[in-house]
Coordinates of C-alpha atoms in Angstrom, one line a residue:
M100 CA 98.4 112.0 125.8
E101 CA 102.2 111.5 126.1
R102 CA 104.5 114.5 125.7
N103 CA 107.7 113.4 124.0
N104 CA 111.0 115.1 124.7
L105 CA 113.9 115.1 122.3
I106 CA 116.2 112.1 122.3
I107 CA 119.8 113.3 122.7
G108 CA 122.4 110.6 122.7
G109 CA 119.9 108.0 123.9
H110 CA 118.4 110.2 126.7
Y111 CA 115.2 112.1 126.8
V112 CA 115.9 115.8 127.0
A113 CA 113.6 118.8 127.1
P114 CA 114.0 121.1 124.1
K115 CA 116.1 124.3 124.7
S116 CA 113.2 126.3 123.5
G117 CA 110.7 124.7 125.9
A118 CA 108.3 124.4 123.0
F119 CA 106.2 121.5 122.0
E120 CA 103.7 120.8 119.2
E121 CA 100.8 118.5 118.7
V122 CA 100.7 115.6 116.2
K123 CA 97.3 115.2 114.7
S124 CA 95.5 112.5 112.8
P125 CA 95.0 113.5 109.2
F126 CA 91.7 111.7 109.2
D127 CA 89.8 113.4 112.0
N128 CA 92.3 116.0 113.2
R129 CA 92.4 114.5 116.7
V130 CA 95.5 115.0 118.7
V131 CA 97.5 111.7 118.9
G132 CA 100.7 112.9 120.5
E133 CA 102.9 115.8 121.4
V134 CA 106.6 116.3 120.5
A135 CA 109.3 118.7 121.3
T136 CA 110.2 121.5 118.9
A137 CA 114.0 121.5 118.6
N138 CA 116.1 124.6 117.9
L139 CA 119.7 125.0 116.7
D140 CA 121.1 124.5 120.2
D141 CA 119.5 121.1 120.3
V142 CA 121.1 120.3 116.9
E143 CA 124.5 121.2 118.4
A144 CA 123.8 119.0 121.5
A145 CA 122.8 116.0 119.3
I146 CA 125.8 116.3 117.0
A147 CA 128.2 116.7 119.9
A148 CA 126.7 113.6 121.6
A149 CA 127.0 111.7 118.3
V150 CA 130.7 112.5 118.0
I151 CA 131.4 111.1 121.4
G152 CA 129.1 108.2 120.9
F153 CA 130.7 107.2 117.6
E154 CA 134.1 106.9 119.3
K155 CA 132.6 104.3 121.7
W156 CA 130.4 102.5 119.1
R157 CA 133.0 102.1 116.4
R158 CA 135.3 100.4 119.0
T159 CA 132.5 98.0 120.0
P160 CA 133.2 94.5 118.6
A161 CA 130.9 93.4 115.8
H162 CA 129.5 90.5 117.8
E163 CA 128.4 93.0 120.5
R164 CA 126.7 95.3 118.0
F165 CA 125.1 92.2 116.5
A166 CA 123.6 91.2 119.8
I167 CA 122.2 94.6 120.5
M168 CA 120.7 94.8 117.0
L169 CA 119.0 91.4 117.5
K170 CA 117.6 92.5 120.9
A171 CA 116.2 95.6 119.3
A172 CA 114.6 93.5 116.6
A173 CA 113.0 91.3 119.1
L174 CA 111.6 94.3 120.9
A175 CA 110.2 95.6 117.6
D176 CA 108.5 92.3 117.0
E177 CA 106.9 92.4 120.5
R178 CA 105.7 96.0 120.0
Q179 CA 104.4 95.4 116.5
E180 CA 100.7 96.1 117.2
E181 CA 101.5 99.2 119.2
M182 CA 103.7 100.4 116.3
A183 CA 101.0 99.8 113.8
Q184 CA 98.5 101.8 115.8
I185 CA 100.9 104.7 116.0
I186 CA 101.6 104.6 112.2
S187 CA 98.0 104.5 111.4
A188 CA 97.1 107.3 113.8
E189 CA 99.7 109.8 112.8
N190 CA 100.0 108.9 109.1
G191 CA 96.4 108.1 108.2
K192 CA 97.1 104.9 106.4
S193 CA 94.8 102.0 107.0
L194 CA 95.5 99.6 109.9
V195 CA 95.9 96.8 107.3
E196 CA 98.7 98.7 105.6
A197 CA 100.1 99.9 109.0
R198 CA 100.3 96.4 110.3
G199 CA 102.1 95.3 107.2
E200 CA 104.7 98.0 107.6
A201 CA 105.2 97.4 111.3
S202 CA 105.6 93.7 110.7
R203 CA 108.8 94.3 108.6
S204 CA 110.6 96.4 111.3
G205 CA 112.2 93.5 113.2
E206 CA 113.3 91.8 110.0
I207 CA 115.0 94.9 108.7
M208 CA 117.0 95.2 112.0
R209 CA 118.0 91.5 111.7
L210 CA 119.1 91.8 108.1
A211 CA 121.1 94.9 109.1
A212 CA 122.7 93.2 112.1
Y213 CA 123.9 90.3 109.9
E214 CA 125.3 92.6 107.2
G215 CA 127.0 94.9 109.7
A216 CA 128.8 91.9 111.1
Q217 CA 130.1 90.9 107.7
L218 CA 132.4 93.8 106.7
Y219 CA 134.9 91.8 104.7
G220 CA 137.8 93.4 103.0
E221 CA 139.9 92.0 100.2
T222 CA 143.5 91.1 99.5
L223 CA 145.4 93.0 96.8
P224 CA 147.6 91.2 94.2
L225 CA 150.4 93.7 94.5
D226 CA 152.9 91.5 92.7
A227 CA 150.8 92.1 89.5
N228 CA 152.1 95.7 89.7
K229 CA 155.2 96.0 87.5
G230 CA 158.3 96.3 89.6
T231 CA 156.7 94.9 92.7
G232 CA 157.7 91.5 94.1
F233 CA 156.5 89.5 97.1
D234 CA 157.9 91.7 99.8
K235 CA 154.6 93.7 100.1
V236 CA 151.2 92.7 101.3
G237 CA 148.1 94.7 100.6
F238 CA 144.5 94.4 101.8
T239 CA 141.5 96.6 102.5
I240 CA 139.4 97.0 105.6
K241 CA 136.0 98.6 106.0
Q242 CA 135.3 101.1 108.7
P243 CA 132.2 103.1 109.7
V244 CA 132.1 106.6 108.2
G245 CA 131.3 108.4 111.5
V246 CA 128.3 110.6 112.3
V247 CA 125.3 110.0 110.0
V248 CA 122.4 112.4 109.6
A249 CA 119.2 110.6 108.6
I250 CA 116.2 112.6 107.3
T251 CA 113.0 110.8 106.6
P252 CA 109.6 111.5 105.1
F253 CA 106.1 110.8 106.3
N254 CA 104.8 108.1 103.9
Y255 CA 106.5 105.1 105.5
P256 CA 107.4 106.3 109.0
A257 CA 108.8 103.0 110.1
L258 CA 110.4 101.4 107.0
L259 CA 112.1 104.5 105.8
V260 CA 113.5 105.3 109.2
L261 CA 114.8 101.8 109.6
H262 CA 116.4 101.6 106.2
K263 CA 118.6 104.4 107.5
L264 CA 118.9 103.8 111.2
A265 CA 119.5 100.0 111.1
P266 CA 122.4 99.9 108.6
A267 CA 124.1 102.9 110.0
L268 CA 124.0 101.5 113.5
A269 CA 124.9 98.0 112.4
A270 CA 128.0 99.2 110.7
G271 CA 129.2 101.1 113.8
N272 CA 128.1 104.7 113.0
S273 CA 126.3 107.1 115.3
V274 CA 123.1 108.7 114.0
V275 CA 121.1 111.9 114.4
L276 CA 117.6 111.2 113.0
K277 CA 115.3 114.0 111.8
P278 CA 111.9 112.4 111.1
A279 CA 109.1 114.0 109.2
R280 CA 107.3 116.7 111.2
S281 CA 103.9 115.0 110.6
T282 CA 105.0 111.5 111.7
P283 CA 107.6 111.8 114.5
L284 CA 105.9 109.3 116.9
T285 CA 106.8 106.2 115.0
A286 CA 110.5 107.3 114.8
I287 CA 110.6 107.8 118.6
A288 CA 109.0 104.4 119.2
L289 CA 111.6 102.7 117.0
A290 CA 114.4 104.6 118.6
Q291 CA 113.2 103.3 122.0
C292 CA 113.7 99.7 120.8
F293 CA 117.4 100.4 120.2
I294 CA 117.8 102.3 123.5
D295 CA 116.0 99.5 125.4
A296 CA 118.3 97.0 123.7
G297 CA 121.4 98.6 125.2
L298 CA 122.7 101.0 122.6
P299 CA 125.5 103.0 124.2
D300 CA 125.1 106.6 125.2
G301 CA 125.6 109.1 122.5
V302 CA 125.0 106.8 119.5
L303 CA 121.4 107.7 118.7
S304 CA 119.5 111.0 118.8
V305 CA 116.1 112.0 117.4
I306 CA 115.5 115.6 116.7
T307 CA 111.9 116.7 116.1
G308 CA 110.6 120.0 114.7
A309 CA 110.7 122.1 111.6
G310 CA 112.9 120.8 108.8
G311 CA 113.3 124.3 107.4
L312 CA 115.1 125.4 110.6
L313 CA 117.0 122.2 111.4
G314 CA 117.9 120.7 108.1
D315 CA 120.7 123.0 106.9
A316 CA 122.3 122.9 110.3
L317 CA 122.3 119.1 110.4
V318 CA 123.5 118.4 106.8
S319 CA 126.1 121.2 106.6
D320 CA 127.9 120.4 109.9
K321 CA 131.5 119.4 109.2
R322 CA 131.4 116.8 111.9
V323 CA 128.7 114.9 109.9
R324 CA 130.3 112.5 107.5
K325 CA 127.2 111.1 105.8
V326 CA 123.7 112.3 105.0
S327 CA 120.9 109.9 104.1
F328 CA 117.8 111.7 102.9
T329 CA 114.5 110.5 101.4
G330 CA 112.2 113.2 100.1
S331 CA 111.6 115.6 97.2
T332 CA 114.0 116.2 94.4
R333 CA 113.9 119.9 95.2
T334 CA 115.0 119.4 98.8
G335 CA 117.6 116.8 97.7
E336 CA 119.2 119.3 95.3
H337 CA 119.3 121.8 98.1
I338 CA 121.1 119.3 100.4
A339 CA 123.6 118.5 97.7
R340 CA 124.4 122.3 97.5
V341 CA 124.8 122.9 101.2
A342 CA 126.2 119.6 102.6
G343 CA 129.8 120.1 101.7
V344 CA 132.3 117.3 101.3
K345 CA 130.7 114.2 102.7
K346 CA 128.9 111.1 101.5
L347 CA 125.3 111.5 100.3
S348 CA 122.5 109.1 99.7
L349 CA 119.5 110.9 98.2
E350 CA 116.3 108.9 97.4
L351 CA 114.2 111.5 95.7
G352 CA 111.1 112.0 93.6
A353 CA 109.6 109.9 90.8
S354 CA 106.8 109.6 88.3
G355 CA 106.9 105.9 87.8
P356 CA 105.9 104.3 84.5
V357 CA 104.1 101.0 84.0
V358 CA 104.1 99.6 80.5
V359 CA 101.4 97.2 79.4
L360 CA 102.1 95.5 76.1
K361 CA 99.6 93.8 73.8
D362 CA 100.9 90.3 74.7
A363 CA 100.5 90.9 78.4
D364 CA 98.0 89.0 80.7
I365 CA 95.6 92.0 80.9
E366 CA 93.7 90.7 83.9
Y367 CA 96.9 90.1 85.8
A368 CA 98.3 93.6 84.9
A369 CA 95.0 95.3 85.9
N370 CA 95.1 93.6 89.3
S371 CA 98.7 94.6 89.9
I372 CA 98.1 98.2 88.9
S373 CA 95.0 98.4 91.1
L374 CA 97.4 97.7 94.0
G375 CA 100.5 99.5 92.8
G376 CA 98.7 102.8 92.0
Y377 CA 96.8 103.2 95.2
I378 CA 98.5 101.6 98.2
N379 CA 99.1 104.2 100.9
A380 CA 96.8 106.5 98.9
G381 CA 99.4 106.7 96.2
Q382 CA 101.8 108.4 98.6
V383 CA 104.8 106.2 97.6
C384 CA 107.7 107.3 95.4
I385 CA 107.5 104.0 93.6
S386 CA 103.7 104.2 93.1
A387 CA 102.5 103.2 89.6
Q388 CA 101.6 106.7 88.5
R389 CA 101.9 106.5 84.7
V390 CA 100.3 103.6 82.9
I391 CA 101.4 103.3 79.2
V392 CA 99.3 100.9 77.3
E393 CA 99.7 99.6 73.8
E394 CA 96.9 101.0 71.7
S395 CA 95.4 97.8 70.5
I396 CA 94.5 96.6 74.0
M397 CA 93.5 99.9 75.6
G398 CA 89.7 99.1 75.8
D399 CA 90.2 95.7 77.3
F400 CA 92.7 97.0 79.8
L401 CA 90.5 99.8 81.1
A402 CA 87.5 97.4 81.3
A403 CA 89.6 95.1 83.5
L404 CA 91.1 97.9 85.7
Q405 CA 88.0 100.0 86.4
P406 CA 86.0 97.6 88.5
K407 CA 89.1 96.7 90.5
V408 CA 89.8 100.3 91.4
E409 CA 86.1 101.1 92.2
A410 CA 86.1 98.2 94.6
I411 CA 88.9 99.7 96.8
K412 CA 87.4 100.7 100.2
V413 CA 88.7 104.0 101.4
G414 CA 88.0 106.1 104.5
D415 CA 88.5 105.7 108.2
P416 CA 92.0 104.2 108.7
S417 CA 90.9 102.4 111.9
A418 CA 88.0 100.5 110.2
A419 CA 88.7 96.9 109.6
D420 CA 87.5 96.9 106.0
T421 CA 89.4 100.1 104.9
K422 CA 92.1 99.3 102.4
V423 CA 93.3 102.8 101.6
G424 CA 93.3 105.6 104.2
T425 CA 93.8 109.3 103.9
L426 CA 96.4 111.6 102.4
I427 CA 98.7 113.2 105.0
S428 CA 96.9 116.5 105.1
K429 CA 94.0 118.5 103.7
A430 CA 96.5 120.7 101.7
E431 CA 97.9 117.6 100.0
A432 CA 94.4 116.3 99.3
D433 CA 93.5 119.6 97.8
R434 CA 96.6 119.6 95.6
V435 CA 95.9 116.1 94.2
A436 CA 92.3 116.9 93.6
Q437 CA 93.2 120.1 91.7
S438 CA 95.8 118.2 89.7
I439 CA 93.1 115.8 88.5
R440 CA 90.8 118.7 87.6
T441 CA 93.5 120.4 85.7
A442 CA 94.3 117.3 83.7
V443 CA 90.6 117.0 82.7
A444 CA 90.4 120.6 81.8
D445 CA 93.5 120.0 79.5
G446 CA 91.7 117.3 77.6
A447 CA 92.1 114.1 79.7
T448 CA 89.1 112.0 80.8
L449 CA 88.2 111.1 84.4
L450 CA 87.1 107.5 84.0
T451 CA 86.3 107.0 87.7
G452 CA 87.0 108.4 91.1
G453 CA 88.6 111.6 92.1
E454 CA 85.9 112.7 94.6
Q455 CA 87.3 114.5 97.7
D456 CA 86.1 114.3 101.2
G457 CA 88.5 116.2 103.4
T458 CA 91.8 114.2 103.3
V459 CA 90.2 111.3 101.5
I460 CA 90.2 111.0 97.7
Q461 CA 88.4 108.2 95.9
P462 CA 91.0 106.2 93.8
A463 CA 91.0 107.7 90.3
I464 CA 91.7 106.6 86.8
V465 CA 92.5 109.4 84.3
T466 CA 92.6 108.3 80.7
N467 CA 93.7 110.0 77.4
V468 CA 96.5 111.7 79.3
D469 CA 99.0 113.6 77.2
P470 CA 102.2 111.8 78.3
Y471 CA 104.1 115.1 78.2
S472 CA 101.6 117.0 80.4
A473 CA 102.3 118.0 83.9
F474 CA 99.9 115.3 85.2
A475 CA 102.1 112.6 83.8
Q476 CA 105.5 114.3 84.1
D477 CA 105.4 115.6 87.6
E478 CA 105.2 113.5 90.8
L479 CA 101.6 113.3 91.9
F480 CA 101.9 111.4 95.2
G481 CA 98.2 110.7 95.3
P482 CA 95.6 108.0 94.5
A483 CA 95.3 108.4 90.8
V484 CA 96.9 106.8 87.7
A485 CA 97.5 108.6 84.4
V486 CA 96.7 106.3 81.4
S487 CA 98.3 107.0 78.0
S488 CA 98.7 105.0 74.8
A489 CA 101.8 103.8 72.9
R490 CA 102.1 102.5 69.4
D491 CA 104.5 99.6 70.2
V492 CA 107.2 98.6 72.7
T493 CA 109.8 101.0 71.4
H494 CA 107.4 103.9 71.7
A495 CA 106.3 102.8 75.2
I496 CA 109.9 102.8 76.4
E497 CA 110.4 106.2 74.9
L498 CA 107.4 107.5 76.9
A499 CA 108.6 105.6 80.0
N500 CA 111.9 107.5 79.8
S501 CA 110.3 110.9 79.0
T502 CA 110.4 112.3 82.6
I503 CA 113.4 113.7 84.6
Y504 CA 112.9 110.7 87.0
G505 CA 114.1 107.1 87.1
L506 CA 113.3 105.3 90.3
G507 CA 111.1 102.4 89.5
A508 CA 109.3 100.9 86.5
G509 CA 107.1 98.0 85.7
V510 CA 106.6 96.1 82.4
F511 CA 103.8 93.6 81.6
T512 CA 104.6 91.3 78.7
N513 CA 104.8 87.6 77.8
N514 CA 107.3 88.3 75.1
M515 CA 110.9 87.6 76.1
N516 CA 112.4 89.9 73.5
S517 CA 110.2 92.8 74.8
A518 CA 111.1 92.1 78.4
I519 CA 114.8 92.1 77.7
Q520 CA 114.5 95.3 75.6
A521 CA 112.6 97.0 78.4
M522 CA 114.9 96.0 81.2
R523 CA 117.9 97.1 79.2
E524 CA 116.6 100.4 77.9
I525 CA 114.2 101.8 80.6
E526 CA 116.2 104.4 82.6
S527 CA 115.2 103.3 86.1
G528 CA 117.0 102.1 89.2
V529 CA 114.6 99.1 89.5
V530 CA 112.7 97.5 86.7
H531 CA 110.0 94.9 87.4
I532 CA 108.9 92.4 84.8
N533 CA 105.2 91.4 85.2
W534 CA 104.6 93.5 88.3
T535 CA 104.5 97.2 89.1
Q536 CA 107.4 99.0 90.7
L537 CA 105.5 99.1 94.0
W538 CA 107.3 96.1 95.4
R539 CA 110.5 96.1 97.5
A540 CA 112.4 93.4 99.3
D541 CA 114.3 95.0 102.1
L542 CA 117.5 93.2 101.2
M543 CA 117.6 94.3 97.5
P544 CA 119.6 97.3 96.1
Y545 CA 117.1 100.2 95.9
G546 CA 117.7 103.7 94.4
G547 CA 117.2 105.8 91.4
M548 CA 118.7 107.3 88.3
K549 CA 118.5 110.9 86.9
S550 CA 116.6 113.2 89.3
S551 CA 115.4 110.3 91.4
G552 CA 118.6 110.4 93.4
I553 CA 122.0 109.0 94.1
G554 CA 123.2 106.0 96.1
K555 CA 121.5 102.8 97.0
E556 CA 119.5 101.5 100.0
G557 CA 118.7 97.9 100.9
L558 CA 120.7 96.7 103.9
R559 CA 123.9 95.4 102.2
S560 CA 124.0 98.4 99.8
A561 CA 123.2 100.9 102.5
I562 CA 126.0 99.5 104.7
A563 CA 128.4 99.9 101.8
E564 CA 127.3 103.5 101.6
M565 CA 127.8 104.0 105.3
T566 CA 131.3 102.6 105.5
E567 CA 134.7 103.7 104.2
V568 CA 137.2 101.4 102.5
K569 CA 140.8 101.8 103.8
T570 CA 143.7 100.3 101.9
V571 CA 146.6 99.0 104.0
I572 CA 150.0 98.2 102.4
M573 CA 152.6 96.3 104.5
H574 CA 156.2 96.8 103.3
G575 CA 158.8 94.1 103.9
Q576 CA 162.3 93.7 102.7
A577 CA 163.2 91.3 99.9
W578 CA 164.5 88.0 101.3
N579 CA 166.2 86.7 98.2

């Protein structure tokens, strides 16, 4: 079993505390790795290295950054199977899902490399300003913000790390990465791709350990100019309070609605929801958690959905036929199982699933759910969908907008008018027509409204968030 030191400025460094902790599989509790436990002295060392590394990296020509990013992408492609095995082992997701996640790593790096080399500015029509002639020229240039702190969750330990690391590095920033405590090994393996590709000293650090100890020190440091965080709304609100004056991108919680209208293709909608509600054991912020079905088709819809959900094979993440693996911990599985029991006690009906075996929960369909109950309103982050009824499209949109969240939504309809009404009126950062919200292209703008966060990810959008626009005015003298 490998013992992983901290990465400080691209070099492996023993933690100041001398402490390490085990990383265990959520499926069988076996030890899959060991990582350093950082303290505040390590945070200081990482930020100090990032300050120095930034001065070097921001002065590196874009074509050189581009070449390093492409080399890192090639290494990620070569190490794809190794990465998938790490993801599955420490996260508990099935190898099928882990391989899918690992396969996108190199492409994210390549997309970021391209966008980072395309930092165009614009010219300013200063002569349109009253009293100004042709003796002045104005334009903008884009520059990296500086030191970026990236804090990532456990559920997609490769993709969510890369959606922060890759655009930050491609734009010329230095990064201090704090991965989830339960899934640090994937982050370390990805960082190694950048290091092996020739990233200069100081540009990248990976700090592992307790977020409660390290988080405030990282985000509040005045040398940090940008914080990119994915996690709970509660933690995001705390970061907003303590970070100070700097750029923030916060991708937070959700309780994503899927609307199924009477003119939808019911079989198609049921198939989509059988995927969108249960991939990664429902541990996705854009999971299809709330299904809002027009009353007249409720029976037909449930008849189509139930057999598809019951056919999902769950269990050992390493088994070839497993489609959905475990939750991240026994405590999380207990929480989800209790949420289902509470919903039933409050009047909902458990149509299928919900049985718990350690960290594994059988995919559940809970019907007759009060759309204003906690089971619908709060983020579940587990393999269950809450099914509620709506009178018509307007009522369905009202229910879709009833939570504090607004990250992703799906609408199934074959009526153009209903589709346009839904895309205009649903309060969500991303709206999918005839699919659930659990779909993301790495290049598209991605982020939420309301308590689901601020800022956008997606490579072009993220690079815009990780650069500053500087306006330059050149003053000449009138020549006539």
